[in-house]
């Protein structure tokens, strides 16, 4: 079997496995965070979590597929390792950037919700006072 094909197969297996592992980890640990962002609405948090996971899979697996092809032909074992390290390193960086972007956006939403909750008076107004007349 051609070394380039071997490198492609290893790249696909490792990249898909990493994408699945990261998506499951983010999904499992993100439920609590989403519940807080969405003010305890568990059903909405689960739905948003699922949509985020689907989007995560689509973007990352699409990137993995697009980044599969290479122009160079791999002729030796060293070339296999060099090609794999480059391709897997880029995939890991993309996974990390996607994770940080998700956390950033959700944290901004959470912070906005906290600010809105702080602006609501703790006790509704109970009366009205006329302004004092100063002469």
Coordinates of C-alpha atoms in Angstrom, one line a residue:
X1 CA 0.0 0.0 0.0
X2 CA 1.2 3.5 -0.8
X3 CA 2.6 5.5 2.2
X4 CA 0.5 8.5 1.2
X5 CA -2.7 6.4 1.5
X6 CA -1.5 5.0 4.9
X7 CA -0.9 8.6 6.1
X8 CA -4.4 9.6 4.9
X9 CA -6.0 6.6 6.7
X10 CA -4.2 7.3 9.9
X11 CA -5.0 11.1 9.6
X12 CA -8.7 10.4 9.1
X13 CA -8.9 7.9 12.0
X14 CA -7.1 10.1 14.5
X15 CA -8.9 13.3 13.4
X16 CA -12.4 11.8 13.5
X17 CA -11.6 10.2 16.9
X18 CA -10.3 13.5 18.3
X19 CA -13.4 15.4 17.0
X20 CA -15.8 12.9 18.5
X21 CA -13.9 12.9 21.9
X22 CA -13.8 16.7 22.0
X23 CA -17.5 17.1 21.0
X24 CA -18.6 14.6 23.6
X25 CA -16.5 16.2 26.3
X26 CA -17.8 19.7 25.5
X27 CA -21.4 18.4 25.3
X28 CA -21.2 16.6 28.6
X29 CA -19.5 19.4 30.5
X30 CA -21.3 22.2 28.7
X31 CA -24.8 21.3 29.9
X32 CA -24.3 23.0 33.3
X33 CA -22.9 26.1 31.7
X34 CA -25.7 26.3 29.2
X35 CA -28.3 25.8 31.9
X36 CA -26.9 28.8 33.7
X37 CA -26.8 30.9 30.6
X38 CA -30.4 30.0 29.8
X39 CA -31.6 30.7 33.3
X40 CA -32.2 27.0 34.3
X41 CA -34.3 26.1 31.3
X42 CA -33.1 22.5 31.0
X43 CA -35.0 21.6 27.8
X44 CA -33.7 24.7 26.0
X45 CA -30.2 24.0 27.3
X46 CA -30.3 20.4 26.0
X47 CA -31.6 21.6 22.6
X48 CA -28.9 24.3 22.3
X49 CA -26.3 21.8 23.4
X50 CA -27.3 19.4 20.8
X51 CA -27.3 22.0 18.1
X52 CA -23.9 23.2 19.1
X53 CA -22.6 19.6 18.9
X54 CA -24.1 19.1 15.4
X55 CA -22.5 22.4 14.3
X56 CA -19.2 21.4 15.9
X57 CA -19.2 18.1 14.0
X58 CA -20.1 19.7 10.7
X59 CA -17.5 22.4 10.8
X60 CA -14.7 20.2 12.1
X61 CA -15.3 17.1 10.0
X62 CA -15.7 19.3 7.0
X63 CA -12.4 20.9 7.7
X64 CA -10.8 17.4 8.3
X65 CA -12.1 16.3 4.9
X66 CA -11.0 19.4 3.1
X67 CA -7.5 19.3 4.7
X68 CA -7.1 15.6 3.7
X69 CA -5.6 16.1 0.3
X70 CA -1.9 17.1 0.0
X71 CA 0.3 18.0 -2.9
X72 CA 3.3 16.0 -1.8
X73 CA 3.9 12.3 -2.3
X74 CA 5.1 10.6 0.8
X75 CA 8.1 8.4 0.0
X76 CA 9.4 7.2 3.4
X77 CA 8.4 6.6 7.0
X78 CA 9.7 10.0 8.1
X79 CA 7.5 11.7 5.5
X80 CA 4.5 9.9 7.0
X81 CA 5.2 11.2 10.5
X82 CA 5.9 14.7 9.2
X83 CA 2.7 14.9 7.2
X84 CA 0.7 13.5 10.1
X85 CA 2.2 15.9 12.6
X86 CA 1.4 18.8 10.4
X87 CA -2.1 17.8 9.5
X88 CA -3.1 16.6 13.1
X89 CA -1.5 19.8 14.6
X90 CA -3.7 22.0 12.4
X91 CA -6.8 19.9 13.2
X92 CA -6.0 20.2 17.0
X93 CA -5.6 24.0 16.6
X94 CA -8.9 24.3 14.8
X95 CA -10.7 22.2 17.5
X96 CA -9.2 24.5 20.1
X97 CA -10.2 27.7 18.3
X98 CA -13.8 26.3 17.8
X99 CA -13.9 25.5 21.6
X100 CA -12.7 28.9 22.6
X101 CA -15.1 30.6 20.2
X102 CA -18.1 28.7 21.7
X103 CA -17.0 29.5 25.3
X104 CA -16.5 33.2 24.4
X105 CA -19.9 33.5 22.8
X106 CA -21.7 31.7 25.6
X107 CA -19.9 33.7 28.2
X108 CA -21.0 36.9 26.5
X109 CA -24.6 35.7 26.5
X110 CA -24.3 34.7 30.2
X111 CA -22.7 38.0 31.2
X112 CA -25.5 39.9 29.4
X113 CA -28.1 37.9 31.3
X114 CA -26.4 38.6 34.6
X115 CA -26.4 42.3 33.8
X116 CA -30.1 42.2 32.9
X117 CA -30.9 40.5 36.2
X118 CA -29.0 43.1 38.1
X119 CA -31.0 45.9 36.5
X120 CA -34.3 44.7 37.8
X121 CA -35.2 46.1 41.2
X122 CA -35.4 43.5 43.9
X123 CA -38.7 44.9 45.2
X124 CA -41.4 46.4 43.0
X125 CA -42.2 50.1 43.6
X126 CA -44.8 50.5 46.3
X127 CA -45.8 54.1 45.9
X128 CA -45.0 57.4 44.4
X129 CA -43.5 60.5 46.1
X130 CA -44.1 63.9 44.8
X131 CA -41.1 66.0 44.2
X132 CA -40.4 68.5 46.9
X133 CA -40.9 72.2 46.0
X134 CA -37.9 74.3 46.6
X135 CA -38.2 78.1 46.5

